[in-house]
Tab-separated table of C-alpha atoms in Angstrom:
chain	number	residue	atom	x	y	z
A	465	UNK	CA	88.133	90.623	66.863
A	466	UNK	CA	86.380	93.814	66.178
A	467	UNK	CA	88.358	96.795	66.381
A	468	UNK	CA	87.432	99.110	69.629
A	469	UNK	CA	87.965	102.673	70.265
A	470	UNK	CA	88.196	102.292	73.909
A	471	UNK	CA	92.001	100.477	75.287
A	472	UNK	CA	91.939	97.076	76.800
A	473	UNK	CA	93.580	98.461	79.693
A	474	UNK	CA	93.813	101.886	81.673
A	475	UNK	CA	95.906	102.197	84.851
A	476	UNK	CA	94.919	105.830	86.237
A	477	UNK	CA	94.563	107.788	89.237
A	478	UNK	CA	90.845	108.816	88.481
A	479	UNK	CA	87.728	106.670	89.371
A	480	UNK	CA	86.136	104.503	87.105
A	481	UNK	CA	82.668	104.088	85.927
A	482	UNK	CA	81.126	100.546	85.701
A	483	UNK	CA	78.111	101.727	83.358
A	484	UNK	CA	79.717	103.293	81.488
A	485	UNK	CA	82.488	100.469	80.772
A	486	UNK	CA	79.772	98.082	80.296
A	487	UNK	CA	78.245	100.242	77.428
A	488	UNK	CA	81.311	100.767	76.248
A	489	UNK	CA	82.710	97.234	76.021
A	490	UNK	CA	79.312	95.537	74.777
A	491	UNK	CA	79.428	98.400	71.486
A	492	UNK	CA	76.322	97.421	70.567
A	493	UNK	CA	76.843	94.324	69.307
A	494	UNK	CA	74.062	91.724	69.398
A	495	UNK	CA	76.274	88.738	69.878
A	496	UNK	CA	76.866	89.666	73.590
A	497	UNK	CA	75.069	87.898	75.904
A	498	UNK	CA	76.612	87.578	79.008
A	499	UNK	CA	78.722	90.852	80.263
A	500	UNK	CA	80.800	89.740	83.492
A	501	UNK	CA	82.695	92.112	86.228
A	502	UNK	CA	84.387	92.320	88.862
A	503	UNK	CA	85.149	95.544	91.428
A	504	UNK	CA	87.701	95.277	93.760
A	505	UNK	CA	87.825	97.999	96.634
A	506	UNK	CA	90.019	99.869	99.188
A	507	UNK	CA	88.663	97.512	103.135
A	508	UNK	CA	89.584	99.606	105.892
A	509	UNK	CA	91.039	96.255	107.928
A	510	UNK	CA	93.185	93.138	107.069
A	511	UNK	CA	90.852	90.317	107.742
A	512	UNK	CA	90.760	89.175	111.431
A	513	UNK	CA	92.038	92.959	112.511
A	514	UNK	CA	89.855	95.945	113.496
A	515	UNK	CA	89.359	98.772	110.900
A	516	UNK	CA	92.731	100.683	110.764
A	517	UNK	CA	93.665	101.228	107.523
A	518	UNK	CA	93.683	105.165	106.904
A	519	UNK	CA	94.654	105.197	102.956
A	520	UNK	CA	96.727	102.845	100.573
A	521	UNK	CA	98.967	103.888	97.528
A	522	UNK	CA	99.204	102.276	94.819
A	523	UNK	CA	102.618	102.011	93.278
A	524	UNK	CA	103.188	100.570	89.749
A	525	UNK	CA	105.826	99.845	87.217
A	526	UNK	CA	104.679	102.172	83.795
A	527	UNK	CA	104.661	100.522	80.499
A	528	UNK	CA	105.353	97.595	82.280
A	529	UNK	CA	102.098	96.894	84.107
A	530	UNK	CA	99.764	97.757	80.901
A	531	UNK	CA	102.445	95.177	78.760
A	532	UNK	CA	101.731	92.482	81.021
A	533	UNK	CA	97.646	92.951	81.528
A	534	UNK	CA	97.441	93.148	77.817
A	535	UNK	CA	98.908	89.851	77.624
A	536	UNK	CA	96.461	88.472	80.224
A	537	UNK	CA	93.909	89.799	78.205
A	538	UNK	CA	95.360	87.873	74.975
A	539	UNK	CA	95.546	84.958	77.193
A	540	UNK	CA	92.331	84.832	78.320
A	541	UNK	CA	91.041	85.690	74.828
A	542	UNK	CA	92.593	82.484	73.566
A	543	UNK	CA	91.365	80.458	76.089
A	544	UNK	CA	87.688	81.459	76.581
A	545	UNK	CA	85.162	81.777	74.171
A	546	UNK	CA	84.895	85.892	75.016
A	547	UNK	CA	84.269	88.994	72.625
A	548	UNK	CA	86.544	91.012	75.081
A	549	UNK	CA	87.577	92.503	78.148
A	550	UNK	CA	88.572	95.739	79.462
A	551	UNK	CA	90.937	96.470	82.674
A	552	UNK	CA	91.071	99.363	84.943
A	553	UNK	CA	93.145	99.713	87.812
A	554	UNK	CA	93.964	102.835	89.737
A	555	UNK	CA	97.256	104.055	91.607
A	556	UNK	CA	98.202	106.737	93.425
A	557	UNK	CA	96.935	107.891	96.984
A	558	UNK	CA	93.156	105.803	97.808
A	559	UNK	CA	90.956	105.675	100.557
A	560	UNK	CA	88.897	103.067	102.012
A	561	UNK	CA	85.482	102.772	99.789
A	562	UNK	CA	87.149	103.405	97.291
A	563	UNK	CA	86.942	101.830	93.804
A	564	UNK	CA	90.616	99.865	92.848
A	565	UNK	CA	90.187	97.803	90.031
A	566	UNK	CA	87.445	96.619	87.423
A	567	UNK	CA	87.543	93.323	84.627
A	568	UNK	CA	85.175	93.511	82.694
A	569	UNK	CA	84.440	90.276	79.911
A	570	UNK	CA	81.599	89.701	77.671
A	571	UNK	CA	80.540	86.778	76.053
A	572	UNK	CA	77.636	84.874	74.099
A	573	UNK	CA	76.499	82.967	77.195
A	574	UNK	CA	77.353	83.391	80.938
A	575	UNK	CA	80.145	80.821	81.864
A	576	UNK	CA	82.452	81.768	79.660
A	577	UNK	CA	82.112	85.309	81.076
A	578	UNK	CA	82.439	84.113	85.082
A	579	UNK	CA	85.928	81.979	84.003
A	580	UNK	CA	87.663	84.854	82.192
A	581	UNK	CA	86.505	87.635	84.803
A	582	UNK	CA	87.988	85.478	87.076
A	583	UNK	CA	90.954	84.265	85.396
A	584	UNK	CA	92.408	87.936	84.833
A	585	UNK	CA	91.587	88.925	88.237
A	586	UNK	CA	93.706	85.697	89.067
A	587	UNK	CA	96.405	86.517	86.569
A	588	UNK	CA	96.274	89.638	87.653
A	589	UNK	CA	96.930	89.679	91.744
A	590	UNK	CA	100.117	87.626	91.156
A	591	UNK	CA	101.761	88.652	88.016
A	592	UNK	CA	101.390	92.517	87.134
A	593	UNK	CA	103.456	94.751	88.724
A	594	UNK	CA	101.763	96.811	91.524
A	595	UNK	CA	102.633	97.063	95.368
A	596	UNK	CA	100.240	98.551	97.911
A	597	UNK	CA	101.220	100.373	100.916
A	598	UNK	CA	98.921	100.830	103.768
A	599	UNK	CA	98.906	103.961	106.061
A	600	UNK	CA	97.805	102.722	109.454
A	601	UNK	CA	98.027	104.428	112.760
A	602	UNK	CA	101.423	102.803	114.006
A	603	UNK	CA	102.586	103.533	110.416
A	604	UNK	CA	103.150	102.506	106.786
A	605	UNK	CA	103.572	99.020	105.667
A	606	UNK	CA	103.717	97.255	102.546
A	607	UNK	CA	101.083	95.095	102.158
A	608	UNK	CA	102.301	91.095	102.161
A	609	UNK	CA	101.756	89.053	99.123
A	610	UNK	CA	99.510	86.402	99.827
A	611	UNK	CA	100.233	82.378	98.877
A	612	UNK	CA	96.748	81.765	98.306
A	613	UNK	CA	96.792	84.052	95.548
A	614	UNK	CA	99.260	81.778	93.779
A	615	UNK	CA	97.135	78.870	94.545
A	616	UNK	CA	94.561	80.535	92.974
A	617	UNK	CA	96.238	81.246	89.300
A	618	UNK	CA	97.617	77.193	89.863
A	619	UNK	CA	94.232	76.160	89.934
A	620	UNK	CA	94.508	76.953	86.160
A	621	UNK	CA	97.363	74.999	85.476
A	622	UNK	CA	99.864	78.093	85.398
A	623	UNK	CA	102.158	77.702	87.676
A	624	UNK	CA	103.778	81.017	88.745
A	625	UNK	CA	104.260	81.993	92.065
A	626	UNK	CA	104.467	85.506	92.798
A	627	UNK	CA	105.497	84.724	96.507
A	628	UNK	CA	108.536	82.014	95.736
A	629	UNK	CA	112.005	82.527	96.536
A	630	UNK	CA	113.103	81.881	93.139
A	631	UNK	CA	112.505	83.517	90.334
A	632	UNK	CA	110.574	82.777	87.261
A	633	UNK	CA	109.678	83.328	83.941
B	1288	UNK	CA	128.213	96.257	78.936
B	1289	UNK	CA	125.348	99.335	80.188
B	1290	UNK	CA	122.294	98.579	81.828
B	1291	UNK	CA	119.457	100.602	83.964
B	1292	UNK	CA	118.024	99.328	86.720
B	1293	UNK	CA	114.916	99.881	88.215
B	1294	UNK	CA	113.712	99.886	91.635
B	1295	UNK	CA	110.056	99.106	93.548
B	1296	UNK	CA	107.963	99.509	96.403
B	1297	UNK	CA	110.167	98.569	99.317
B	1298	UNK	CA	113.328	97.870	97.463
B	1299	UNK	CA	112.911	101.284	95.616
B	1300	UNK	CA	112.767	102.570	99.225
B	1301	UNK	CA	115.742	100.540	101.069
B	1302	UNK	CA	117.732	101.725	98.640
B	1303	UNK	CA	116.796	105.181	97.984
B	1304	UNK	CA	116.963	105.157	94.014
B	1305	UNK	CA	114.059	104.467	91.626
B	1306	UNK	CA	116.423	104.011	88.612
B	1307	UNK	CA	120.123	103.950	88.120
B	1308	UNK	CA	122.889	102.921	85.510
B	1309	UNK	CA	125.650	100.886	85.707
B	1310	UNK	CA	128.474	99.159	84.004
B	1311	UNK	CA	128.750	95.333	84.484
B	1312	UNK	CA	130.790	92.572	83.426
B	1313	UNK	CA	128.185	89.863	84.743
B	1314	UNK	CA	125.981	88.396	81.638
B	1315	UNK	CA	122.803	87.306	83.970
B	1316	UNK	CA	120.423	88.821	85.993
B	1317	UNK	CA	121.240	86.739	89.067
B	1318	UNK	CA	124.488	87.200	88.106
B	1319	UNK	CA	123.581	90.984	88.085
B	1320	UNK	CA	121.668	90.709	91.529
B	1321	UNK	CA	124.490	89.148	93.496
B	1322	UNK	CA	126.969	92.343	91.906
B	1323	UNK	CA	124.744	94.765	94.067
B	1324	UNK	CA	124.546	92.422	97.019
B	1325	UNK	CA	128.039	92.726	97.276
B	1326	UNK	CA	127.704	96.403	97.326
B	1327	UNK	CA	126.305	96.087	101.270
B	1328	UNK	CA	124.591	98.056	103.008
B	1329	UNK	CA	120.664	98.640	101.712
B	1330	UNK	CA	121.551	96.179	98.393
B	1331	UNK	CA	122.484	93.508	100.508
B	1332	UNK	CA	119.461	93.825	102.289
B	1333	UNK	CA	116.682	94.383	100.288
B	1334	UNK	CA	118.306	92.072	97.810
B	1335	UNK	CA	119.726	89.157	100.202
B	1336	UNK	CA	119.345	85.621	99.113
B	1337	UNK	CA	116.467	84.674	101.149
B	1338	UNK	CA	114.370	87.037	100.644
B	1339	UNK	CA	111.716	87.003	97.586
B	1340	UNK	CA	112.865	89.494	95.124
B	1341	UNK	CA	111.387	89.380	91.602
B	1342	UNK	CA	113.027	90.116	88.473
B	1343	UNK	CA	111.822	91.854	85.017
B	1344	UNK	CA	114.492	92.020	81.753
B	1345	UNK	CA	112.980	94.673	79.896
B	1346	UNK	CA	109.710	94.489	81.306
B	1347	UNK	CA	109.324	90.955	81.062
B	1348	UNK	CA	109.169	88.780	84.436
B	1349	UNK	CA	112.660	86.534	84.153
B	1350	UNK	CA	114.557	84.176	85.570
B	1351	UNK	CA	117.742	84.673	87.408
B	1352	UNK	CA	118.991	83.156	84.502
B	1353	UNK	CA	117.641	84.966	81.945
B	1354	UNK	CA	120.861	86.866	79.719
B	1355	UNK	CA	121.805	90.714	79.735
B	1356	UNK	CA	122.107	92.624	76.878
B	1357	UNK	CA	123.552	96.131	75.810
B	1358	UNK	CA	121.419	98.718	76.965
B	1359	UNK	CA	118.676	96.148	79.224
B	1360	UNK	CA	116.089	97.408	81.551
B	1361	UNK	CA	116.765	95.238	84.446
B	1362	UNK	CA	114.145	95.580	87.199
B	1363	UNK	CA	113.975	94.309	90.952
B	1364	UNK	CA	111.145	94.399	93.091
B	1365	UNK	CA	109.239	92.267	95.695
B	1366	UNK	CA	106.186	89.738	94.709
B	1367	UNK	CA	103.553	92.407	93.531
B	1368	UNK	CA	100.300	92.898	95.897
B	1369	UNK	CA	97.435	94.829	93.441
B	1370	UNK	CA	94.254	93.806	92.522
């Protein structure tokens, strides 16, 4: 793969800039044709509830969450038939509207692109290490891990549940 | 042998450490994880059997089985919630 200037991943408390992540992940190069991302942002609600959330933070494990998002990135590189991907996600104190995380992938044509994005968001929600915390008005809470995220990884064939009792490798 | 453990998110909070050392005789992590439940109070319950606790040997997810060595980075938190 061509060497980049840019990291694969950033984890950061600043916002992020999808233009400018595009431009910087395509480089230029003419074999890209298909660039793929994904935002995910701060909802003021858990589905079904009324808008309460106030602000999250985002806690995180250093050196280990960039470690393990690399290696999703490696993953996904061997598996799909992408040029690369970047990864932002952001910690510290957020608000609702706010910007979270972005996966970006390019490719030479478009599927490739729409599997990987969504692979490493997969990957992602259920195997690197960061824990939200919502501020709501009858307090803080930690935000529950969710099954269906673990479905959603299984669905391509790696089977690692971030909600289990027992622990895994 | 030495090792440092490492706290998150709720557990980090029940307990009221982020990181601390310790000297063990236990060669596992589970091994390692049932030590501090018999400690009581906040260990044994952010830590109970029961309750989904994750585990990372030097910043690697693990099993319970997975083997201490000198000087490990053993880390205990709940499942993870970003994206």
């Amino acid at each position: 793969m061509k060497a980049r200037n840019s990291p694969r991943v950033s984890i950061q408390t600043a916002d992020f800039d999808l233009s400018a992540e595009v431009v910087a992940l395509r480089a230029k190069d003419p074999r890209v044709g298909a660039v793929c991302s994904f935002i995910g942002t701060v909802r003021d609600r858990t589905p079904g509830e009324h808008g309460s959330i106030a602000s999250m933070e985002l806690e995180h494990y250093p050196g280990m969450t960039e470690k393990s998002i690399e290696a999703m990135i490696d993953a996904a590189l061997q598996r799909f038939n992408i040029f690369g991907a970047r990864v932002i996600h952001r910690v510290g104190m957020l608000a609702p509207l706010d910007q979270i995380v972005l996966v970006v992938v390019t490719s030479a044509h478009r599927a490739e692109s729409f599997q990987a994005c969504e692979f490493l968001m997969d990957y992602l929600k259920t195997q690197a290490p960061f824990w939200k915390k919502e501020q709501t008005p009858a307090g803080a809470r930690w935000v529950d891990a969710r099954v269906s995220d673990d479905a959603a990884l299984a669905k391509w064939g790696i089977a690692l549940e971030n909600t289990s009792l027992n622990a895994h490798d | 042998m030495k090792v440092t453990m490492k706290y998150f998110a709720s557990i980090r909070e029940a307990i009221g450490l982020a990181s601390e050392q310790r000297q063990t005789e236990v060669t596992t992590l589970g091994a390692l994880r049932d030590e501090l439940i018999a400690l009581g109070g906040a260990y044994a319950d952010s830590l109970a059997r029961g309750k989904a606790v994750r585990l990372a040997l030097n910043q690697v997810m693990c099993q319970e089985s997975a083997v201490l060595v000198e000087g490990a980075e053993v880390a205990f938190f709940p499942p993870v919630t970003g994206g």
